[in-house]
Amino acid sequence: MATYKKRGGKSKMPQQQATKKESVTAEVFSTLDTSAGRAEAWVSQNQNYILSLIGLVVVGVFAYLAFENYVAKPMQEESTNLMAQAQDHFNKALDDPTLQDSLFVLALEGDGLNPGFIEIIDSYGGSAAAEIATYNAGMIYLQRGKYDSAINYLEKFSANDPVLGALALGGIADAFTELNQLEDALEYYKKAANYADNDMTKPRFLLKAAQVALSLNFKSDAELMLETLAADYAETPQAKHVEVLLAQAQN
């Protein structure tokens, strides 16, 4: 007959092993008690230091909230309100080329009653209004042929908007083109083209980049950009120039 061992029973631990295990357990708890005691003692000895740190954190949080509510937000509102007239001069200049130069000056320098973009930039740095003023100032200098100033302001512009960001980079490229710094212009046209993928800015700056590349005799570079323009933006106005320019690039 087959035999089997009965399951379910636990063998008793030898007395010596049990005593050793109890000793180890007691030692562990003793160590934990000692560590806890040391921690409590350290906290007690350094209570003032800890409370000071907590106080600094609380003060920092309240300072941040106070800055946001009593400085940053009012500054944003004030700068936006003050810039309204300068922005109006800027918009009218874009709509009426016959008065453009005088209106651009008013937009930049103010009209005697209201600040212009330059004052907004200097007085409200970091505000949204100052960022828009920086972009507008750069574009005004570009339109007025002051290319170094245009580059200076447009390089300082920090864009959250993909279209404005691309236009600012394209404006820098336009200024470099006018200064006959074509390699710099090509670099910035490429940056402008790659800044945002849309039908407004990308085909515009792909075309300009290709034209400058051809001027520099960078034909393979121009060919690549023109092929991208033809393949991905065939319905845009810029695509109609591809055939002629591509023939030049492949010649």
PDB file of C-alpha atoms in Angstrom:
ATOM      1  CA  MET A   1       0.000   0.000   0.000  1.00  0.00           C
ATOM      2  CA  ALA A   2       1.263   3.413  -0.906  1.00  0.00           C
ATOM      3  CA  THR A   3       2.194   5.695   1.932  1.00  0.00           C
ATOM      4  CA  TYR A   4       1.934   9.498   2.065  1.00  0.00           C
ATOM      5  CA  LYS A   5       2.908  12.290   4.385  1.00  0.00           C
ATOM      6  CA  LYS A   6       0.075  14.160   6.065  1.00  0.00           C
ATOM      7  CA  ARG A   7      -0.052  17.829   5.004  1.00  0.00           C
ATOM      8  CA  GLY A   8      -1.132  20.808   7.011  1.00  0.00           C
ATOM      9  CA  GLY A   9       0.875  20.275  10.134  1.00  0.00           C
ATOM     10  CA  LYS A  10       3.657  22.657  11.089  1.00  0.00           C
ATOM     11  CA  SER A  11       6.809  21.302  12.595  1.00  0.00           C
ATOM     12  CA  LYS A  12       7.748  22.863  15.852  1.00  0.00           C
ATOM     13  CA  MET A  13      10.728  25.260  15.785  1.00  0.00           C
ATOM     14  CA  PRO A  14      13.625  24.086  17.887  1.00  0.00           C
ATOM     15  CA  GLN A  15      13.882  25.957  21.188  1.00  0.00           C
ATOM     16  CA  GLN A  16      17.344  27.370  20.430  1.00  0.00           C
ATOM     17  CA  GLN A  17      16.238  28.723  17.024  1.00  0.00           C
ATOM     18  CA  ALA A  18      13.105  30.302  18.499  1.00  0.00           C
ATOM     19  CA  THR A  19      15.147  31.987  21.214  1.00  0.00           C
ATOM     20  CA  LYS A  20      17.584  33.334  18.592  1.00  0.00           C
ATOM     21  CA  LYS A  21      14.732  34.695  16.459  1.00  0.00           C
ATOM     22  CA  GLU A  22      13.178  36.435  19.461  1.00  0.00           C
ATOM     23  CA  SER A  23      16.557  37.960  20.249  1.00  0.00           C
ATOM     24  CA  VAL A  24      16.961  39.328  16.698  1.00  0.00           C
ATOM     25  CA  THR A  25      13.419  40.739  16.754  1.00  0.00           C
ATOM     26  CA  ALA A  26      14.054  42.432  20.051  1.00  0.00           C
ATOM     27  CA  GLU A  27      17.283  43.896  18.706  1.00  0.00           C
ATOM     28  CA  VAL A  28      15.492  45.290  15.636  1.00  0.00           C
ATOM     29  CA  PHE A  29      12.823  46.955  17.754  1.00  0.00           C
ATOM     30  CA  SER A  30      15.460  48.275  20.085  1.00  0.00           C
ATOM     31  CA  THR A  31      17.300  49.823  17.122  1.00  0.00           C
ATOM     32  CA  LEU A  32      14.073  51.370  15.839  1.00  0.00           C
ATOM     33  CA  ASP A  33      13.325  52.792  19.280  1.00  0.00           C
ATOM     34  CA  THR A  34      16.827  54.235  19.467  1.00  0.00           C
ATOM     35  CA  SER A  35      16.536  55.787  15.973  1.00  0.00           C
ATOM     36  CA  ALA A  36      13.138  57.235  16.801  1.00  0.00           C
ATOM     37  CA  GLY A  37      14.522  58.645  20.003  1.00  0.00           C
ATOM     38  CA  ARG A  38      17.421  60.255  18.192  1.00  0.00           C
ATOM     39  CA  ALA A  39      15.046  61.727  15.586  1.00  0.00           C
ATOM     40  CA  GLU A  40      12.830  63.141  18.327  1.00  0.00           C
ATOM     41  CA  ALA A  41      15.869  64.579  20.059  1.00  0.00           C
ATOM     42  CA  TRP A  42      17.111  66.179  16.808  1.00  0.00           C
ATOM     43  CA  VAL A  43      13.669  67.679  16.157  1.00  0.00           C
ATOM     44  CA  SER A  44      13.566  68.992  19.704  1.00  0.00           C
ATOM     45  CA  GLN A  45      17.045  70.513  19.458  1.00  0.00           C
ATOM     46  CA  ASN A  46      16.395  72.024  16.024  1.00  0.00           C
ATOM     47  CA  GLN A  47      12.786  73.022  16.494  1.00  0.00           C
ATOM     48  CA  ASN A  48      13.441  76.707  15.957  1.00  0.00           C
ATOM     49  CA  TYR A  49      15.392  75.993  12.776  1.00  0.00           C
ATOM     50  CA  ILE A  50      12.612  73.757  11.401  1.00  0.00           C
ATOM     51  CA  LEU A  51       9.936  76.298  12.256  1.00  0.00           C
ATOM     52  CA  SER A  52      12.033  78.982  10.572  1.00  0.00           C
ATOM     53  CA  LEU A  53      12.232  76.917   7.391  1.00  0.00           C
ATOM     54  CA  ILE A  54       8.485  76.299   7.430  1.00  0.00           C
ATOM     55  CA  GLY A  55       7.981  79.997   8.026  1.00  0.00           C
ATOM     56  CA  LEU A  56      10.174  80.859   5.052  1.00  0.00           C
ATOM     57  CA  VAL A  57       8.177  78.513   2.811  1.00  0.00           C
ATOM     58  CA  VAL A  58       4.893  80.025   3.985  1.00  0.00           C
ATOM     59  CA  VAL A  59       6.243  83.546   3.509  1.00  0.00           C
ATOM     60  CA  GLY A  60       7.444  82.575   0.020  1.00  0.00           C
ATOM     61  CA  VAL A  61       4.025  81.241  -0.936  1.00  0.00           C
ATOM     62  CA  PHE A  62       2.257  84.333   0.382  1.00  0.00           C
ATOM     63  CA  ALA A  63       4.801  86.590  -1.333  1.00  0.00           C
ATOM     64  CA  TYR A  64       4.178  84.827  -4.648  1.00  0.00           C
ATOM     65  CA  LEU A  65       0.402  85.088  -4.251  1.00  0.00           C
ATOM     66  CA  ALA A  66       0.706  88.736  -3.235  1.00  0.00           C
ATOM     67  CA  PHE A  67       2.918  89.474  -6.245  1.00  0.00           C
ATOM     68  CA  GLU A  68       0.492  87.752  -8.610  1.00  0.00           C
ATOM     69  CA  ASN A  69      -2.592  89.474  -7.198  1.00  0.00           C
ATOM     70  CA  TYR A  70      -1.262  92.899  -6.263  1.00  0.00           C
ATOM     71  CA  VAL A  71       1.602  93.457  -8.712  1.00  0.00           C
ATOM     72  CA  ALA A  72       1.542  91.178 -11.765  1.00  0.00           C
ATOM     73  CA  LYS A  73      -2.185  91.274 -12.550  1.00  0.00           C
ATOM     74  CA  PRO A  74      -2.575  95.042 -12.027  1.00  0.00           C
ATOM     75  CA  MET A  75       0.600  95.613 -14.077  1.00  0.00           C
ATOM     76  CA  GLN A  76      -0.810  93.502 -16.915  1.00  0.00           C
ATOM     77  CA  GLU A  77      -4.074  95.442 -16.875  1.00  0.00           C
ATOM     78  CA  GLU A  78      -2.391  98.842 -16.594  1.00  0.00           C
ATOM     79  CA  SER A  79       0.118  98.172 -19.383  1.00  0.00           C
ATOM     80  CA  THR A  80      -2.574  96.808 -21.691  1.00  0.00           C
ATOM     81  CA  ASN A  81      -4.783  99.852 -21.110  1.00  0.00           C
ATOM     82  CA  LEU A  82      -1.895 102.281 -21.610  1.00  0.00           C
ATOM     83  CA  MET A  83      -0.853 100.591 -24.845  1.00  0.00           C
ATOM     84  CA  ALA A  84      -4.293 100.815 -26.437  1.00  0.00           C
ATOM     85  CA  GLN A  85      -3.617 104.156 -28.166  1.00  0.00           C
ATOM     86  CA  ALA A  86      -0.192 103.086 -29.448  1.00  0.00           C
ATOM     87  CA  GLN A  87      -1.768  99.920 -30.832  1.00  0.00           C
ATOM     88  CA  ASP A  88      -4.450 102.022 -32.508  1.00  0.00           C
ATOM     89  CA  HIS A  89      -1.780 104.173 -34.195  1.00  0.00           C
ATOM     90  CA  PHE A  90      -0.024 100.994 -35.343  1.00  0.00           C
ATOM     91  CA  ASN A  91      -3.195  99.469 -36.787  1.00  0.00           C
ATOM     92  CA  LYS A  92      -4.106 102.687 -38.619  1.00  0.00           C
ATOM     93  CA  ALA A  93      -0.592 102.879 -40.077  1.00  0.00           C
ATOM     94  CA  LEU A  94      -1.043  99.414 -41.559  1.00  0.00           C
ATOM     95  CA  ASP A  95      -4.385 100.439 -43.067  1.00  0.00           C
ATOM     96  CA  ASP A  96      -3.268 103.804 -44.491  1.00  0.00           C
ATOM     97  CA  PRO A  97       0.139 103.819 -46.257  1.00  0.00           C
ATOM     98  CA  THR A  98      -0.103 107.569 -46.893  1.00  0.00           C
ATOM     99  CA  LEU A  99       0.061 108.299 -43.145  1.00  0.00           C
ATOM    100  CA  GLN A 100       2.161 105.293 -42.271  1.00  0.00           C
ATOM    101  CA  ASP A 101       5.416 106.986 -41.335  1.00  0.00           C
ATOM    102  CA  SER A 102       3.901 109.581 -38.983  1.00  0.00           C
ATOM    103  CA  LEU A 103       1.590 107.036 -37.376  1.00  0.00           C
ATOM    104  CA  PHE A 104       4.462 104.630 -36.849  1.00  0.00           C
ATOM    105  CA  VAL A 105       6.400 107.378 -35.030  1.00  0.00           C
ATOM    106  CA  LEU A 106       3.405 108.032 -32.765  1.00  0.00           C
ATOM    107  CA  ALA A 107       3.062 104.313 -32.099  1.00  0.00           C
ATOM    108  CA  LEU A 108       6.728 104.021 -31.179  1.00  0.00           C
ATOM    109  CA  GLU A 109       7.294 107.235 -29.240  1.00  0.00           C
ATOM    110  CA  GLY A 110       3.832 108.144 -27.956  1.00  0.00           C
ATOM    111  CA  ASP A 111       1.648 111.123 -28.749  1.00  0.00           C
ATOM    112  CA  GLY A 112       2.322 113.294 -25.693  1.00  0.00           C
ATOM    113  CA  LEU A 113      -0.700 111.997 -23.815  1.00  0.00           C
ATOM    114  CA  ASN A 114      -0.238 108.268 -24.206  1.00  0.00           C
ATOM    115  CA  PRO A 115       2.960 106.202 -24.093  1.00  0.00           C
ATOM    116  CA  GLY A 116       4.362 104.532 -27.175  1.00  0.00           C
ATOM    117  CA  PHE A 117       5.681 101.025 -27.537  1.00  0.00           C
ATOM    118  CA  ILE A 118       9.189 101.960 -26.386  1.00  0.00           C
ATOM    119  CA  GLU A 119       7.937 103.316 -23.056  1.00  0.00           C
ATOM    120  CA  ILE A 120       5.695 100.286 -22.547  1.00  0.00           C
ATOM    121  CA  ILE A 121       8.691  97.994 -23.114  1.00  0.00           C
ATOM    122  CA  ASP A 122      10.883  99.959 -20.699  1.00  0.00           C
ATOM    123  CA  SER A 123       8.274 100.413 -17.970  1.00  0.00           C
ATOM    124  CA  TYR A 124       6.382  97.120 -18.066  1.00  0.00           C
ATOM    125  CA  GLY A 125       9.012  94.517 -18.974  1.00  0.00           C
ATOM    126  CA  GLY A 126       7.738  90.969 -18.605  1.00  0.00           C
ATOM    127  CA  SER A 127       4.103  91.862 -19.202  1.00  0.00           C
ATOM    128  CA  ALA A 128       2.115  90.561 -22.167  1.00  0.00           C
ATOM    129  CA  ALA A 129       1.706  94.149 -23.386  1.00  0.00           C
ATOM    130  CA  ALA A 130       5.484  94.661 -23.373  1.00  0.00           C
ATOM    131  CA  GLU A 131       5.938  91.490 -25.441  1.00  0.00           C
ATOM    132  CA  ILE A 132       3.470  92.674 -28.085  1.00  0.00           C
ATOM    133  CA  ALA A 133       5.064  96.135 -27.989  1.00  0.00           C
ATOM    134  CA  THR A 134       8.456  94.503 -28.636  1.00  0.00           C
ATOM    135  CA  TYR A 135       7.104  92.686 -31.687  1.00  0.00           C
ATOM    136  CA  ASN A 136       5.367  95.812 -33.011  1.00  0.00           C
ATOM    137  CA  ALA A 137       8.458  97.971 -32.478  1.00  0.00           C
ATOM    138  CA  GLY A 138      10.582  95.481 -34.405  1.00  0.00           C
ATOM    139  CA  MET A 139       8.137  95.438 -37.294  1.00  0.00           C
ATOM    140  CA  ILE A 140       7.937  99.248 -37.368  1.00  0.00           C
ATOM    141  CA  TYR A 141      11.723  99.547 -37.542  1.00  0.00           C
ATOM    142  CA  LEU A 142      11.713  96.974 -40.343  1.00  0.00           C
ATOM    143  CA  GLN A 143       9.130  98.991 -42.294  1.00  0.00           C
ATOM    144  CA  ARG A 144      11.092 102.198 -41.745  1.00  0.00           C
ATOM    145  CA  GLY A 145      14.339 100.673 -43.000  1.00  0.00           C
ATOM    146  CA  LYS A 146      16.090 100.640 -39.612  1.00  0.00           C
ATOM    147  CA  TYR A 147      17.185  97.048 -39.948  1.00  0.00           C
ATOM    148  CA  ASP A 148      19.613  96.775 -37.031  1.00  0.00           C
ATOM    149  CA  SER A 149      16.956  98.075 -34.640  1.00  0.00           C
ATOM    150  CA  ALA A 150      14.409  95.708 -36.179  1.00  0.00           C
ATOM    151  CA  ILE A 151      16.674  92.722 -35.546  1.00  0.00           C
ATOM    152  CA  ASN A 152      17.394  93.896 -32.000  1.00  0.00           C
ATOM    153  CA  TYR A 153      13.725  94.090 -31.015  1.00  0.00           C
ATOM    154  CA  LEU A 154      12.507  91.026 -32.884  1.00  0.00           C
ATOM    155  CA  GLU A 155      15.223  88.869 -31.332  1.00  0.00           C
ATOM    156  CA  LYS A 156      13.974  89.935 -27.881  1.00  0.00           C
ATOM    157  CA  PHE A 157      10.397  88.956 -28.682  1.00  0.00           C
ATOM    158  CA  SER A 158       9.213  85.802 -26.878  1.00  0.00           C
ATOM    159  CA  ALA A 159       6.269  84.325 -28.722  1.00  0.00           C
ATOM    160  CA  ASN A 160       3.536  82.131 -27.311  1.00  0.00           C
ATOM    161  CA  ASP A 161       1.662  82.382 -30.590  1.00  0.00           C
ATOM    162  CA  PRO A 162       2.960  80.180 -33.447  1.00  0.00           C
ATOM    163  CA  VAL A 163       2.049  82.685 -36.163  1.00  0.00           C
ATOM    164  CA  LEU A 164       3.619  85.705 -34.435  1.00  0.00           C
ATOM    165  CA  GLY A 165       6.694  83.657 -33.577  1.00  0.00           C
ATOM    166  CA  ALA A 166       7.173  82.678 -37.216  1.00  0.00           C
ATOM    167  CA  LEU A 167       6.533  86.232 -38.421  1.00  0.00           C
ATOM    168  CA  ALA A 168       9.104  87.617 -35.969  1.00  0.00           C
ATOM    169  CA  LEU A 169      11.752  85.185 -37.227  1.00  0.00           C
ATOM    170  CA  GLY A 170      10.777  86.008 -40.794  1.00  0.00           C
ATOM    171  CA  GLY A 171      11.087  89.714 -39.990  1.00  0.00           C
ATOM    172  CA  ILE A 172      14.639  89.148 -38.764  1.00  0.00           C
ATOM    173  CA  ALA A 173      15.371  87.283 -42.002  1.00  0.00           C
ATOM    174  CA  ASP A 174      13.908  90.166 -44.045  1.00  0.00           C
ATOM    175  CA  ALA A 175      16.171  92.612 -42.196  1.00  0.00           C
ATOM    176  CA  PHE A 176      19.246  90.466 -42.864  1.00  0.00           C
ATOM    177  CA  THR A 177      18.239  90.268 -46.530  1.00  0.00           C
ATOM    178  CA  GLU A 178      18.075  94.060 -46.737  1.00  0.00           C
ATOM    179  CA  LEU A 179      21.500  94.240 -45.079  1.00  0.00           C
ATOM    180  CA  ASN A 180      22.758  91.766 -47.713  1.00  0.00           C
ATOM    181  CA  GLN A 181      23.676  89.254 -45.012  1.00  0.00           C
ATOM    182  CA  LEU A 182      22.184  86.426 -47.022  1.00  0.00           C
ATOM    183  CA  GLU A 183      23.494  83.451 -45.076  1.00  0.00           C
ATOM    184  CA  ASP A 184      22.015  84.907 -41.888  1.00  0.00           C
ATOM    185  CA  ALA A 185      18.803  85.586 -43.782  1.00  0.00           C
ATOM    186  CA  LEU A 186      18.649  81.979 -44.995  1.00  0.00           C
ATOM    187  CA  GLU A 187      19.158  80.688 -41.456  1.00  0.00           C
ATOM    188  CA  TYR A 188      16.261  82.751 -40.129  1.00  0.00           C
ATOM    189  CA  TYR A 189      13.944  82.003 -43.052  1.00  0.00           C
ATOM    190  CA  LYS A 190      14.453  78.316 -42.321  1.00  0.00           C
ATOM    191  CA  LYS A 191      13.727  78.913 -38.623  1.00  0.00           C
ATOM    192  CA  ALA A 192      10.586  80.820 -39.565  1.00  0.00           C
ATOM    193  CA  ALA A 193       9.441  78.071 -41.937  1.00  0.00           C
ATOM    194  CA  ASN A 194       9.972  75.383 -39.307  1.00  0.00           C
ATOM    195  CA  TYR A 195       8.505  77.338 -36.396  1.00  0.00           C
ATOM    196  CA  ALA A 196       4.900  76.443 -37.178  1.00  0.00           C
ATOM    197  CA  ASP A 197       3.228  74.103 -39.635  1.00  0.00           C
ATOM    198  CA  ASN A 198       0.390  76.085 -41.173  1.00  0.00           C
ATOM    199  CA  ASP A 199      -0.678  77.355 -44.594  1.00  0.00           C
ATOM    200  CA  MET A 200      -0.009  80.986 -43.687  1.00  0.00           C
ATOM    201  CA  THR A 201       3.614  81.192 -42.579  1.00  0.00           C
ATOM    202  CA  LYS A 202       5.326  77.956 -43.615  1.00  0.00           C
ATOM    203  CA  PRO A 203       4.876  78.243 -47.418  1.00  0.00           C
ATOM    204  CA  ARG A 204       5.704  81.944 -47.288  1.00  0.00           C
ATOM    205  CA  PHE A 205       9.054  81.384 -45.624  1.00  0.00           C
ATOM    206  CA  LEU A 206       9.851  78.193 -47.520  1.00  0.00           C
ATOM    207  CA  LEU A 207       9.606  80.245 -50.713  1.00  0.00           C
ATOM    208  CA  LYS A 208      11.756  83.072 -49.340  1.00  0.00           C
ATOM    209  CA  ALA A 209      14.329  80.594 -48.051  1.00  0.00           C
ATOM    210  CA  ALA A 210      14.478  78.894 -51.449  1.00  0.00           C
ATOM    211  CA  GLN A 211      14.942  82.234 -53.220  1.00  0.00           C
ATOM    212  CA  VAL A 212      17.809  83.219 -50.918  1.00  0.00           C
ATOM    213  CA  ALA A 213      19.359  79.758 -51.263  1.00  0.00           C
ATOM    214  CA  LEU A 214      19.345  80.195 -55.051  1.00  0.00           C
ATOM    215  CA  SER A 215      20.997  83.607 -54.652  1.00  0.00           C
ATOM    216  CA  LEU A 216      23.739  81.893 -52.653  1.00  0.00           C
ATOM    217  CA  ASN A 217      23.951  79.128 -55.280  1.00  0.00           C
ATOM    218  CA  PHE A 218      22.833  76.544 -52.705  1.00  0.00           C
ATOM    219  CA  LYS A 219      20.847  74.749 -55.374  1.00  0.00           C
ATOM    220  CA  SER A 220      20.282  71.423 -53.642  1.00  0.00           C
ATOM    221  CA  ASP A 221      19.035  73.264 -50.553  1.00  0.00           C
ATOM    222  CA  ALA A 222      16.665  75.343 -52.669  1.00  0.00           C
ATOM    223  CA  GLU A 223      15.445  72.270 -54.566  1.00  0.00           C
ATOM    224  CA  LEU A 224      14.566  70.449 -51.350  1.00  0.00           C
ATOM    225  CA  MET A 225      12.528  73.374 -49.992  1.00  0.00           C
ATOM    226  CA  LEU A 226      10.738  73.916 -53.310  1.00  0.00           C
ATOM    227  CA  GLU A 227       9.804  70.246 -53.521  1.00  0.00           C
ATOM    228  CA  THR A 228       8.388  70.433 -49.993  1.00  0.00           C
ATOM    229  CA  LEU A 229       6.418  73.520 -50.972  1.00  0.00           C
ATOM    230  CA  ALA A 230       5.024  71.805 -54.081  1.00  0.00           C
ATOM    231  CA  ALA A 231       4.156  68.565 -52.290  1.00  0.00           C
ATOM    232  CA  ASP A 232       2.681  69.862 -49.030  1.00  0.00           C
ATOM    233  CA  TYR A 233       1.368  73.331 -49.898  1.00  0.00           C
ATOM    234  CA  ALA A 234       0.249  72.997 -53.501  1.00  0.00           C
ATOM    235  CA  GLU A 235      -2.913  75.051 -52.900  1.00  0.00           C
ATOM    236  CA  THR A 236      -1.125  78.099 -51.496  1.00  0.00           C
ATOM    237  CA  PRO A 237      -0.254  81.212 -53.556  1.00  0.00           C
ATOM    238  CA  GLN A 238       3.466  80.549 -53.059  1.00  0.00           C
ATOM    239  CA  ALA A 239       3.247  77.215 -54.881  1.00  0.00           C
ATOM    240  CA  LYS A 240       2.737  78.924 -58.251  1.00  0.00           C
ATOM    241  CA  HIS A 241       6.372  80.075 -58.162  1.00  0.00           C
ATOM    242  CA  VAL A 242       7.761  76.581 -57.675  1.00  0.00           C
ATOM    243  CA  GLU A 243       8.023  75.493 -61.307  1.00  0.00           C
ATOM    244  CA  VAL A 244      10.216  78.405 -62.442  1.00  0.00           C
ATOM    245  CA  LEU A 245      12.438  78.344 -59.357  1.00  0.00           C
ATOM    246  CA  LEU A 246      12.770  74.578 -59.424  1.00  0.00           C
ATOM    247  CA  ALA A 247      14.028  74.766 -63.006  1.00  0.00           C
ATOM    248  CA  GLN A 248      16.708  77.212 -61.836  1.00  0.00           C
ATOM    249  CA  ALA A 249      17.671  74.946 -58.948  1.00  0.00           C
ATOM    250  CA  GLN A 250      17.975  71.909 -61.228  1.00  0.00           C
ATOM    251  CA  ASN A 251      19.892  73.734 -63.979  1.00  0.00           C
TER     252      ASN A 251
END
